[in-house]
Short mmCIF file of C-alpha atoms in Angstrom, two decimals:
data_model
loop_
_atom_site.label_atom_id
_atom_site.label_comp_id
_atom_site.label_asym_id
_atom_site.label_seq_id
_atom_site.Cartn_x
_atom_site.Cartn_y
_atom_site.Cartn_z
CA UNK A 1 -11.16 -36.52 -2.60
CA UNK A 2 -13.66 -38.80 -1.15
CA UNK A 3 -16.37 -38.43 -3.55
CA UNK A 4 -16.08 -36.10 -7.03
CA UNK A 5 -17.19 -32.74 -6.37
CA UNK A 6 -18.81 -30.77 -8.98
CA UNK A 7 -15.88 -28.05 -9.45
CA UNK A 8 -16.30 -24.24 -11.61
CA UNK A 9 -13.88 -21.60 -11.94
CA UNK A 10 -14.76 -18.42 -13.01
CA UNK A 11 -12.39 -16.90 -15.42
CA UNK A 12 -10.06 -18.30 -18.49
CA UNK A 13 -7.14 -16.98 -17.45
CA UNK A 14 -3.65 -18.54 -16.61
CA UNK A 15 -4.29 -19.91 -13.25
CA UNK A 16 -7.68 -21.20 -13.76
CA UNK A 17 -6.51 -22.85 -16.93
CA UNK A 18 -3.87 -24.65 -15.35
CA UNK A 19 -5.59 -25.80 -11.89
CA UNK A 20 -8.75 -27.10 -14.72
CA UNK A 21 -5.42 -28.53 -16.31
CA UNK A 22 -4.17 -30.67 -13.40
CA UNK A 23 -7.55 -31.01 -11.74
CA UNK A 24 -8.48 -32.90 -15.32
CA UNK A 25 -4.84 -35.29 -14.96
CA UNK A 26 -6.44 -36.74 -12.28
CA UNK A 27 -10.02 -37.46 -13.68
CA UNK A 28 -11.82 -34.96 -11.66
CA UNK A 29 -14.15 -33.29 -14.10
CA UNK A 30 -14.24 -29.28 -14.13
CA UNK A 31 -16.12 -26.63 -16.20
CA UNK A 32 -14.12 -22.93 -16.90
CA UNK A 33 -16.69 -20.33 -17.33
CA UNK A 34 -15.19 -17.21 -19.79
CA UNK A 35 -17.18 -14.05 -20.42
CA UNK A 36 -15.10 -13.76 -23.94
CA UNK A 37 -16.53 -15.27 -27.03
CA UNK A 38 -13.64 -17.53 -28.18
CA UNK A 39 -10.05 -17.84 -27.31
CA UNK A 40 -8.79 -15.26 -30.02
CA UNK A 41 -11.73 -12.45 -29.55
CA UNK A 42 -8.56 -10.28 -28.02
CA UNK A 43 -5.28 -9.44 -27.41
CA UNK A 44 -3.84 -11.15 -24.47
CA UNK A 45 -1.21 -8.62 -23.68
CA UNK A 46 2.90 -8.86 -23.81
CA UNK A 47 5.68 -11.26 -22.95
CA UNK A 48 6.23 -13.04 -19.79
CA UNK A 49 8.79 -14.18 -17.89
CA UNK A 50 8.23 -17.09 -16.27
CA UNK A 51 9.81 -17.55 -13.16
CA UNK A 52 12.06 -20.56 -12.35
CA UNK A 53 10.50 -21.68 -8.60
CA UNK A 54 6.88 -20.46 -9.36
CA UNK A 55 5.70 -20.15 -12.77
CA UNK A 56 7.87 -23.14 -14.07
CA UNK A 57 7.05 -25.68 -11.11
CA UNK A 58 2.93 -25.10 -11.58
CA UNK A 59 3.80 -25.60 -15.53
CA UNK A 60 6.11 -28.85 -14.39
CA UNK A 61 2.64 -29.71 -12.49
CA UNK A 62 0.79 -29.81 -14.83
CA UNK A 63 2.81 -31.21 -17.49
CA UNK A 64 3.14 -29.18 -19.34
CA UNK A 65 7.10 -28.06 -19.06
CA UNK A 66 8.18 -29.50 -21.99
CA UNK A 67 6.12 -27.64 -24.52
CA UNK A 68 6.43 -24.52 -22.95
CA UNK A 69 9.90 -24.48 -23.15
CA UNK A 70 9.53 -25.14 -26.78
CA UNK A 71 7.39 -21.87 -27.68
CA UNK A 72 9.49 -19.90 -25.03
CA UNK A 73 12.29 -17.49 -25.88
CA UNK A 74 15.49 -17.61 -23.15
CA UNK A 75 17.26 -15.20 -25.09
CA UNK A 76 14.23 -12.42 -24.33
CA UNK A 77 15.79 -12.71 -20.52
CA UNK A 78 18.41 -9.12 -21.98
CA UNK A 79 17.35 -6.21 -20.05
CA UNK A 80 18.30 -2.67 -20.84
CA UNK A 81 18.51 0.26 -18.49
CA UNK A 82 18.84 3.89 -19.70
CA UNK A 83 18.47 7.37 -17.96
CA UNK A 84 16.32 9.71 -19.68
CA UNK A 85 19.34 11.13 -21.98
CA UNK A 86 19.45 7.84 -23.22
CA UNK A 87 22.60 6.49 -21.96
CA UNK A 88 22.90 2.69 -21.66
CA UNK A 89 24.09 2.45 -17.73
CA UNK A 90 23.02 -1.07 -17.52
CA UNK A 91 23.36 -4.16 -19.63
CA UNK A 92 22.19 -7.32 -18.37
CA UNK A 93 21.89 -10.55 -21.03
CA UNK A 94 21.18 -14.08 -19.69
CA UNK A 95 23.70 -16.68 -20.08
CA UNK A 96 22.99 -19.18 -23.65
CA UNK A 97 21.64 -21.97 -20.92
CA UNK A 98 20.10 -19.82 -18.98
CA UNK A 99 16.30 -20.81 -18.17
CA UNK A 100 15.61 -19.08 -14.89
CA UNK A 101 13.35 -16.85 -16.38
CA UNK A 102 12.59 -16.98 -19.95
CA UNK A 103 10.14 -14.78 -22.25
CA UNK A 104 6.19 -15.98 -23.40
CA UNK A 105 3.95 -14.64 -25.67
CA UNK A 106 1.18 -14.30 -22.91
CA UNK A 107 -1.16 -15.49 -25.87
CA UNK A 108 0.94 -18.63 -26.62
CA UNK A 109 1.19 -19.73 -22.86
CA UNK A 110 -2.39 -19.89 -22.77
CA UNK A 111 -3.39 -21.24 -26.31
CA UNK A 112 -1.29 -24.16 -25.23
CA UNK A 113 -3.13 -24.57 -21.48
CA UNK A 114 -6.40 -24.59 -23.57
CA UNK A 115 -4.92 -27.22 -25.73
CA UNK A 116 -4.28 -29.07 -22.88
CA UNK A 117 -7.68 -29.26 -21.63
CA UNK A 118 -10.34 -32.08 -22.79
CA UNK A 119 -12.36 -30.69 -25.28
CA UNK A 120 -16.07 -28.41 -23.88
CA UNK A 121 -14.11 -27.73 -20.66
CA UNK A 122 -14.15 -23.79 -21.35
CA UNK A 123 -17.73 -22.40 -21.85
CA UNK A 124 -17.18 -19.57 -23.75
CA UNK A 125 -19.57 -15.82 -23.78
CA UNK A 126 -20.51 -17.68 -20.46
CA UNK A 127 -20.26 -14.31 -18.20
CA UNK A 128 -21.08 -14.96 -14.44
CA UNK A 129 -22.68 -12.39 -12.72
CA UNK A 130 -22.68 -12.92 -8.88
CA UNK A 131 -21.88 -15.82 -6.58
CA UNK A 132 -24.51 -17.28 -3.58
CA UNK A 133 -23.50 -19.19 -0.72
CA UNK A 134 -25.95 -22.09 -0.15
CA UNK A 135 -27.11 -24.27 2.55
CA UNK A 136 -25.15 -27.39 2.74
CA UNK A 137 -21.25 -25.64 1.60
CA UNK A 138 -23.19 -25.35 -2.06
CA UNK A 139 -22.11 -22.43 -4.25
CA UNK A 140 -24.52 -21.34 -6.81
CA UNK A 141 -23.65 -19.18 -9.79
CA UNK A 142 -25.53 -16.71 -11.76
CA UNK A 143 -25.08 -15.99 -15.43
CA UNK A 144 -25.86 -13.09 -17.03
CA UNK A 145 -28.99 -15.01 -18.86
CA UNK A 146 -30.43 -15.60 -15.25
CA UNK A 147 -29.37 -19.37 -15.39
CA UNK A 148 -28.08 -20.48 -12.20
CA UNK A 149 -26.01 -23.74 -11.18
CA UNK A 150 -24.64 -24.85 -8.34
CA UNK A 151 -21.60 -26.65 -7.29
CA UNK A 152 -19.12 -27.79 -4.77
CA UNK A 153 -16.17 -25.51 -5.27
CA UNK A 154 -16.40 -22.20 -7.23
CA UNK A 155 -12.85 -20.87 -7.88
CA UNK A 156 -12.56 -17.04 -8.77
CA UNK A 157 -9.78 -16.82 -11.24
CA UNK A 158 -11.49 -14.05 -12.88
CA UNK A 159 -9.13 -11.39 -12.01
CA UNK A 160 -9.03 -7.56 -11.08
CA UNK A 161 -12.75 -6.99 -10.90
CA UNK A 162 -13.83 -10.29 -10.15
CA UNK A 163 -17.62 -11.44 -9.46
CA UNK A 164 -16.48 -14.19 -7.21
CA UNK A 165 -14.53 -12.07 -4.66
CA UNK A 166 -17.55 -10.19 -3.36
CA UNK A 167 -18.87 -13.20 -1.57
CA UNK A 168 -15.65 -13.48 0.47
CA UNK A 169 -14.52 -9.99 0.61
CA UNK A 170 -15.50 -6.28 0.61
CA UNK A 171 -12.11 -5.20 -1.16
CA UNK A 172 -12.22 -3.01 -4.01
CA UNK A 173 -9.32 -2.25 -6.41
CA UNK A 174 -8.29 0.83 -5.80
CA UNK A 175 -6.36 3.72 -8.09
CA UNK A 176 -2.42 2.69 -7.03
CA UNK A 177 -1.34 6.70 -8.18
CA UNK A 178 0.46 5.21 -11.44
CA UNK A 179 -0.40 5.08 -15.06
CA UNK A 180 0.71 2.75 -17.98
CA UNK A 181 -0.04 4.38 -21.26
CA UNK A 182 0.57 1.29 -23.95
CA UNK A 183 1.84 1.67 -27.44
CA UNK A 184 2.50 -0.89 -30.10
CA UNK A 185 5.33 -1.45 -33.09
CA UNK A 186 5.25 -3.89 -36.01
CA UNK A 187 8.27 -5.77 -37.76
CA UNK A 188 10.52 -3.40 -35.48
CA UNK A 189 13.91 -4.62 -36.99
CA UNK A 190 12.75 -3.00 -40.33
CA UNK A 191 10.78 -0.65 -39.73
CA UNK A 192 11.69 0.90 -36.48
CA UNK A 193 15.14 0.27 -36.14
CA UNK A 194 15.92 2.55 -33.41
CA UNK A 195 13.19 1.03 -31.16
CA UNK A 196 15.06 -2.29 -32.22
CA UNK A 197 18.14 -0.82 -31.09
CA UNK A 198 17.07 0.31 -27.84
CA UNK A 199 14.86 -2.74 -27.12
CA UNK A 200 17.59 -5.66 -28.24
CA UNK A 201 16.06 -8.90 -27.95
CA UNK A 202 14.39 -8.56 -24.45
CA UNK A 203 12.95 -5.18 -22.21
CA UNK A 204 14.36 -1.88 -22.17
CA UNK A 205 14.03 0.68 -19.47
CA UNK A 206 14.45 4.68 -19.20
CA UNK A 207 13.81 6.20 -15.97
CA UNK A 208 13.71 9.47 -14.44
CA UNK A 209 11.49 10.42 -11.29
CA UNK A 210 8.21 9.69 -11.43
CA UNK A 211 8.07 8.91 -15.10
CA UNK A 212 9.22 5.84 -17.27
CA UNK A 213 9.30 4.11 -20.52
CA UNK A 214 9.04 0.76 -21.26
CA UNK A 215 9.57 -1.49 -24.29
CA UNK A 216 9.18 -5.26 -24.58
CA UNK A 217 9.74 -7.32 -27.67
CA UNK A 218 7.18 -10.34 -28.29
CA UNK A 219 7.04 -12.81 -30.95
CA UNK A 220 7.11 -12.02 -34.57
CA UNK A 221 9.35 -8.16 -34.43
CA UNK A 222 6.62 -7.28 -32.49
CA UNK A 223 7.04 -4.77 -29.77
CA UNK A 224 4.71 -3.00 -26.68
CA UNK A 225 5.89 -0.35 -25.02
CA UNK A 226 4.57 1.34 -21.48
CA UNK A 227 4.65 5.13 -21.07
CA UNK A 228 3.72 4.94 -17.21
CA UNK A 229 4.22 7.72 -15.05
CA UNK A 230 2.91 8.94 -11.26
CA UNK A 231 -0.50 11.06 -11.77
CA UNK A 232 -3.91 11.50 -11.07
CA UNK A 233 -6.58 8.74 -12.96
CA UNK A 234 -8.03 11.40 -14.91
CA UNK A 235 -4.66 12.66 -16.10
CA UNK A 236 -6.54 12.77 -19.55
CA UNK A 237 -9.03 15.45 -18.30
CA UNK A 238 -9.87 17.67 -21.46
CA UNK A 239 -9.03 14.64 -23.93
CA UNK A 240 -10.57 12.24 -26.40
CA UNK A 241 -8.23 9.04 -25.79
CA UNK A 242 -9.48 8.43 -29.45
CA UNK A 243 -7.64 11.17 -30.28
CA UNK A 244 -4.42 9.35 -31.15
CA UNK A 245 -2.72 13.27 -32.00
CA UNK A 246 -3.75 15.02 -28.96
CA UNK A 247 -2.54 12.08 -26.64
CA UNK A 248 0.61 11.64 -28.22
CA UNK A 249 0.88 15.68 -27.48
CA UNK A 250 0.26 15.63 -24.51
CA UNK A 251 2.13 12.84 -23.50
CA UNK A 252 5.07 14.85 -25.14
CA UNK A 253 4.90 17.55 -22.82
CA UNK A 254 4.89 15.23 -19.83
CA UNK A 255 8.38 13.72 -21.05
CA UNK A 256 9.67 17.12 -22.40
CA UNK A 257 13.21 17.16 -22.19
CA UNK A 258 13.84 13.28 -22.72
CA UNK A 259 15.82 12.38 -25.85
CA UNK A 260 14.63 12.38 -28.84
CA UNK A 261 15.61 8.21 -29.29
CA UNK A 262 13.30 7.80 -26.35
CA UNK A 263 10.44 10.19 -27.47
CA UNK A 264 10.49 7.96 -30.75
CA UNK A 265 8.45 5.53 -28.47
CA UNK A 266 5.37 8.46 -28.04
CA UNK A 267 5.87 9.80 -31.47
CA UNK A 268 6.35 6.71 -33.96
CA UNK A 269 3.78 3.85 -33.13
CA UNK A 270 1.57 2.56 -34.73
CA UNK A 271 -2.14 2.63 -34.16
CA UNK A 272 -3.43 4.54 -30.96
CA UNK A 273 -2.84 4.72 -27.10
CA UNK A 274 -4.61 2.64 -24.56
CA UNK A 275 -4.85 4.02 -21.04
CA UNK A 276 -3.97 1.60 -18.63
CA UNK A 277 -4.55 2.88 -14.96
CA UNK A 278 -3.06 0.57 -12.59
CA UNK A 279 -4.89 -1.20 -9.89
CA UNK A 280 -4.24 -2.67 -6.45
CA UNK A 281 -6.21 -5.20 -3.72
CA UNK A 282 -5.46 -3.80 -0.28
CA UNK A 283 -2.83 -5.14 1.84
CA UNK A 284 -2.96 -7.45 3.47
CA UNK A 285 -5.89 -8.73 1.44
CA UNK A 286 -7.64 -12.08 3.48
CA UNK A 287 -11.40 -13.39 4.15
CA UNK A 288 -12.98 -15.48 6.72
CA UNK A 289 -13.46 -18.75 4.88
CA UNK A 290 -16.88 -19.23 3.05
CA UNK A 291 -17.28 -23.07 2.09
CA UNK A 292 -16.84 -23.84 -1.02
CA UNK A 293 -15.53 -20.53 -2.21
CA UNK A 294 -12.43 -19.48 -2.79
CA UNK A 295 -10.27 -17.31 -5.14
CA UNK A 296 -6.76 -17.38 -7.11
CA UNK A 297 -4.35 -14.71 -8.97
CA UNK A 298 -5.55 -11.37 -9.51
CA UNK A 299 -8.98 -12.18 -7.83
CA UNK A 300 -6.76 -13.00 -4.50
CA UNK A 301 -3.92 -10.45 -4.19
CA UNK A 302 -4.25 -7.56 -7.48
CA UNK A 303 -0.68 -6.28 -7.02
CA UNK A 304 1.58 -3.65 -9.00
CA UNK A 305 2.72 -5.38 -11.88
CA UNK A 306 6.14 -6.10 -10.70
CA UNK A 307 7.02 -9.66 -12.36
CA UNK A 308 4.85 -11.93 -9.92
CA UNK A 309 1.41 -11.58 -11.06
CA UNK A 310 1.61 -14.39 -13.71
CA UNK A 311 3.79 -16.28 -12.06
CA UNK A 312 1.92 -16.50 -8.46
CA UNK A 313 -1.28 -17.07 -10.73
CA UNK A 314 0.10 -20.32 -12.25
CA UNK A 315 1.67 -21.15 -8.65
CA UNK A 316 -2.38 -20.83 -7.13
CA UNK A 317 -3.30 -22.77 -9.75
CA UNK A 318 -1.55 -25.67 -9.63
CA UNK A 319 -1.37 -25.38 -5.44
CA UNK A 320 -5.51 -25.25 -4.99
CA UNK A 321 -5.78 -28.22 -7.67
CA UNK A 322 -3.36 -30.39 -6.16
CA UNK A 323 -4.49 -29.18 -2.66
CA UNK A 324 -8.27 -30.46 -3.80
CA UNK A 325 -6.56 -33.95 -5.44
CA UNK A 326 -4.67 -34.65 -2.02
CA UNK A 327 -7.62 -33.81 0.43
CA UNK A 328 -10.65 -36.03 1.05
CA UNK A 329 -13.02 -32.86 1.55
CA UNK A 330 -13.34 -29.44 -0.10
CA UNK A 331 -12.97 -27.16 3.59
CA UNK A 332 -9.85 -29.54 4.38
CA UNK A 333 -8.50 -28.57 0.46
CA UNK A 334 -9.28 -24.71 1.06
CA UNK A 335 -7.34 -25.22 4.55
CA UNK A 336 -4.20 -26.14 3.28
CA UNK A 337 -4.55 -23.86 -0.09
CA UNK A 338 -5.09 -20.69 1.65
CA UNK A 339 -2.69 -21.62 4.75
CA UNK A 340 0.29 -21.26 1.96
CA UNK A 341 -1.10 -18.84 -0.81
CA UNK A 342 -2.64 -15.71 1.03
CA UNK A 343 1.08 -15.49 3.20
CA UNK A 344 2.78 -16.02 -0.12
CA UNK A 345 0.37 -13.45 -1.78
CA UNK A 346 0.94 -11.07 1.05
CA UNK A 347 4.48 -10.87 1.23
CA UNK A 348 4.60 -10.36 -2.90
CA UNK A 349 1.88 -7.38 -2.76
CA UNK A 350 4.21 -5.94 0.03
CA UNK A 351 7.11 -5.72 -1.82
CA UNK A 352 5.71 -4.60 -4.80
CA UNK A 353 4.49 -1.86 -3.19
CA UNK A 354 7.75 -1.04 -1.78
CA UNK A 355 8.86 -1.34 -5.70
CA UNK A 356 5.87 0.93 -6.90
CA UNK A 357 7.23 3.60 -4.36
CA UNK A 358 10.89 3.26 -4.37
CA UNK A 359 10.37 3.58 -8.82
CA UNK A 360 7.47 5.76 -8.64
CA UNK A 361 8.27 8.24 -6.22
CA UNK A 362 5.40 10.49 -5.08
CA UNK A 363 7.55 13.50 -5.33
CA UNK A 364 9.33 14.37 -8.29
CA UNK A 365 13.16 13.45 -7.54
CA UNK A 366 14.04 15.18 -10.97
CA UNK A 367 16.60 11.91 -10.78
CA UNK A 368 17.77 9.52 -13.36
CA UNK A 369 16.84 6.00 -12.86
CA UNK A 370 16.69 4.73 -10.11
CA UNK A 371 19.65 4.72 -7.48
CA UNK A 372 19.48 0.94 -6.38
CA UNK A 373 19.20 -0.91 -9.48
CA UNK A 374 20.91 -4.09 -7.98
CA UNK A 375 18.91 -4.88 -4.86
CA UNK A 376 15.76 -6.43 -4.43
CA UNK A 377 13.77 -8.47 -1.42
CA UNK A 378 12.41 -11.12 -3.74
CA UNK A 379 14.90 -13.53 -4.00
CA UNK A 380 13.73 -14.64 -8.03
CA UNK A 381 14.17 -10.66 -9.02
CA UNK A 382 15.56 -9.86 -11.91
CA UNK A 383 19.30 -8.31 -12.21
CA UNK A 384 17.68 -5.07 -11.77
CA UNK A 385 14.20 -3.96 -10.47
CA UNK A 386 11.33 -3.74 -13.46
CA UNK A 387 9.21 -1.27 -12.92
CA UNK A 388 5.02 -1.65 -14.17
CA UNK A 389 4.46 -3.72 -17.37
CA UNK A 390 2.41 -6.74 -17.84
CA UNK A 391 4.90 -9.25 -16.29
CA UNK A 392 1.90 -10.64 -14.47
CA UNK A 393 -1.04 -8.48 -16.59
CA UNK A 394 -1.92 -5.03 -17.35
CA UNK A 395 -4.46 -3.19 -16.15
CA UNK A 396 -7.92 -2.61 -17.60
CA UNK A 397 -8.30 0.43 -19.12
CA UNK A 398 -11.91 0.05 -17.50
CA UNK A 399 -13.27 -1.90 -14.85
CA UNK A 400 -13.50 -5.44 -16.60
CA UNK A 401 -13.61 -9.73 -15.55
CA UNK A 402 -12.86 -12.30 -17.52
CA UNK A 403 -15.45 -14.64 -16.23
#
């Protein structure tokens, strides 16, 4: 870069952490705007696993691969697949060296991105509003206290219902026909040892039709688990979702007929439900290039959750900083950014699709899980297709940004 640009992204998430990460390696300055008021005022959601040729290079980029590896857990690679009887007909558990793909707190991979960062880089309860094109490829921003500022580059890394997107797109998420219903369990190993037994050390699956469940262990004994199942939004019509009693009943009569190890996971957590409808970007999602715009992650390509999302947000990250360290103008940067990420983002959203569909049926088959639990099109799947938890985020329960 010629001269040093004045640079903003929208949204603290993974991928705008780490392109402010290796934007700030080499000396270009960068302020990360965050609607939240600190970097604990909520849960950051489950485990991830971080992906060997996508998740792992933009960490390597920004280097960062060391420590990550240190707060990651390989061994969180087992997977689990059961029918809705509860027989075990899969059994996949990574090899002791294996680190193609190994487990992270969500919460942990980005405390240590913000570590990373000099300190005042993240503005925090800074929530932007809207996004203006200006004269001259300026960008100008627009908080919610009516302050404005402009800048060269504005990057939208703000996610599902991002503020930044509207100035290059008309795309609005849009219901994708399947609900995640999430559930939580404490110090499993003690106190829920048959949700220890069916989880192990990594993600279980049951699966029959158009209905699933889903547990993943975190850190700590901790463990989140997914009731998600093919249905209309308002599936809760008639309910108080506060009502932890009359959701857990009549999520029961949805998975009538399941055993009773698997309806453990609606009848024996602790705390309440949150409704998680899922959420999809058209596709293909693209724009006609606005100058000094551009977006990243969710904001870019909002996909199922199929085991991408995180990792092709880290990827975008790392890509559009070193695209704007290796380019001597911002349009020539966006050029070669969006030339590789929106056909990379494209073919991902298509096959999860074809994942949401072929899991998810929109029919009930009245079958067990799944009948082609070895093949996938991506070739960094896992051993056996995952259906819709937050590999790459969960849903907002309501329309929300992180910017």
């Amino acid at each position: 870069m010629s001269t040093t640009p004045r640079i903003a992204i929208v949204g603290a998430g993974l991928g705008g952490l780490v392109c402010a990460r290796v934007l700030q390696q080499r000396g270009l300055p960068v302020t990360v705007f965050e609607r939240e008021a600190g970097p604990n005022s909520r849960s950051q959601g489950g485990t991830l696993d971080i992906h060997e040729h996508t998740g792992q290079d933009a960490l390597r980029t920004a280097g960062l691969f060391d420590q990550f590896l240190a707060l990651s857990r390989p061994d969180g690679q087992e997977w689990r697949l059961y029918d809705r009887h509860a027989t075990l007909l899969r059994h996949d558990q990574a090899d002791g060296d294996d680190l193609s793909r190994p487990e992270i707190d969500r919460g942990r991979l980005r405390t240590l991105l913000l570590d990373s960062l000099a300190p005042g880089t993240v503005r925090w309860k800074h929530s932007v509003q809207a996004v203006t094109p200006l004269p001259h490829d300026n960008t100008r921003l627009h908080h919610h206290d009516r302050v404005v500022e402009d800048f060269d580059l504005v990057i939208g890394a703000d996610g599902a219902w991002s503020r930044v997107r509207p100035a290059l797109s008309d795309a609005q998420p849009a219901y994708a026909g399947v609900t995640m219903v999430e559930a939580h369990f404490d110090d499993v190993d003690h106190r829920h040892p048959g949700i220890a037994h069916l989880v192990g050390g990594g993600t279980m699956l049951a699966k029959a039709g158009r209905r699933s469940l889903v547990l993943q262990r975190n850190s700590d004994g901790h463990v989140r688990a997914y009731i998600t199942f093919r249905g209309p939004q308002d599936w809760h019509a008639g309910l108080d979702l506060d009502d932890t009693e009359a959701v857990r009943a009549r999520l029961l009569a949805l998975y009538q007929g399941w055993d009773e190890s698997l309806l453990g996971i609606l009848r024996d957590n602790e705390g309440g439900f949150l409704n998680r409808p899922m959420f999809v970007l058209p596709v293909p999602h693209r724009w006609q290039r606005v100058p000094g715009i551009t977006l990243l992650g969710d904001a870019a390509h909002l996909m199922p959750p199929a085991g991408v999302g995180a990792n092709l947000a880290l990827l975008d990250g790392a890509d559009l900083a070193q695209a704007v360290i290796g380019h001597p103008t911002i349009d020539q940067a966006l050029d070669a950014y969006e030339s590789v990420m929106l056909p990379r983002a494209i073919d991902h959203a298509r096959t999860a699709r074809q994942m949401l569909t072929t899991l998810m049926p929109g029919t009930d088959t009245g079958t067990d899980a799944g009948t082609d639990t070895g093949s996938h099109a991506e070739s960094d799947a896992p051993a056996f297709p995952a259906p819709f938890w937050p590999a790459g985020g969960v849903p907002d329960a309501a329309p929300a940004h992180t910017g």
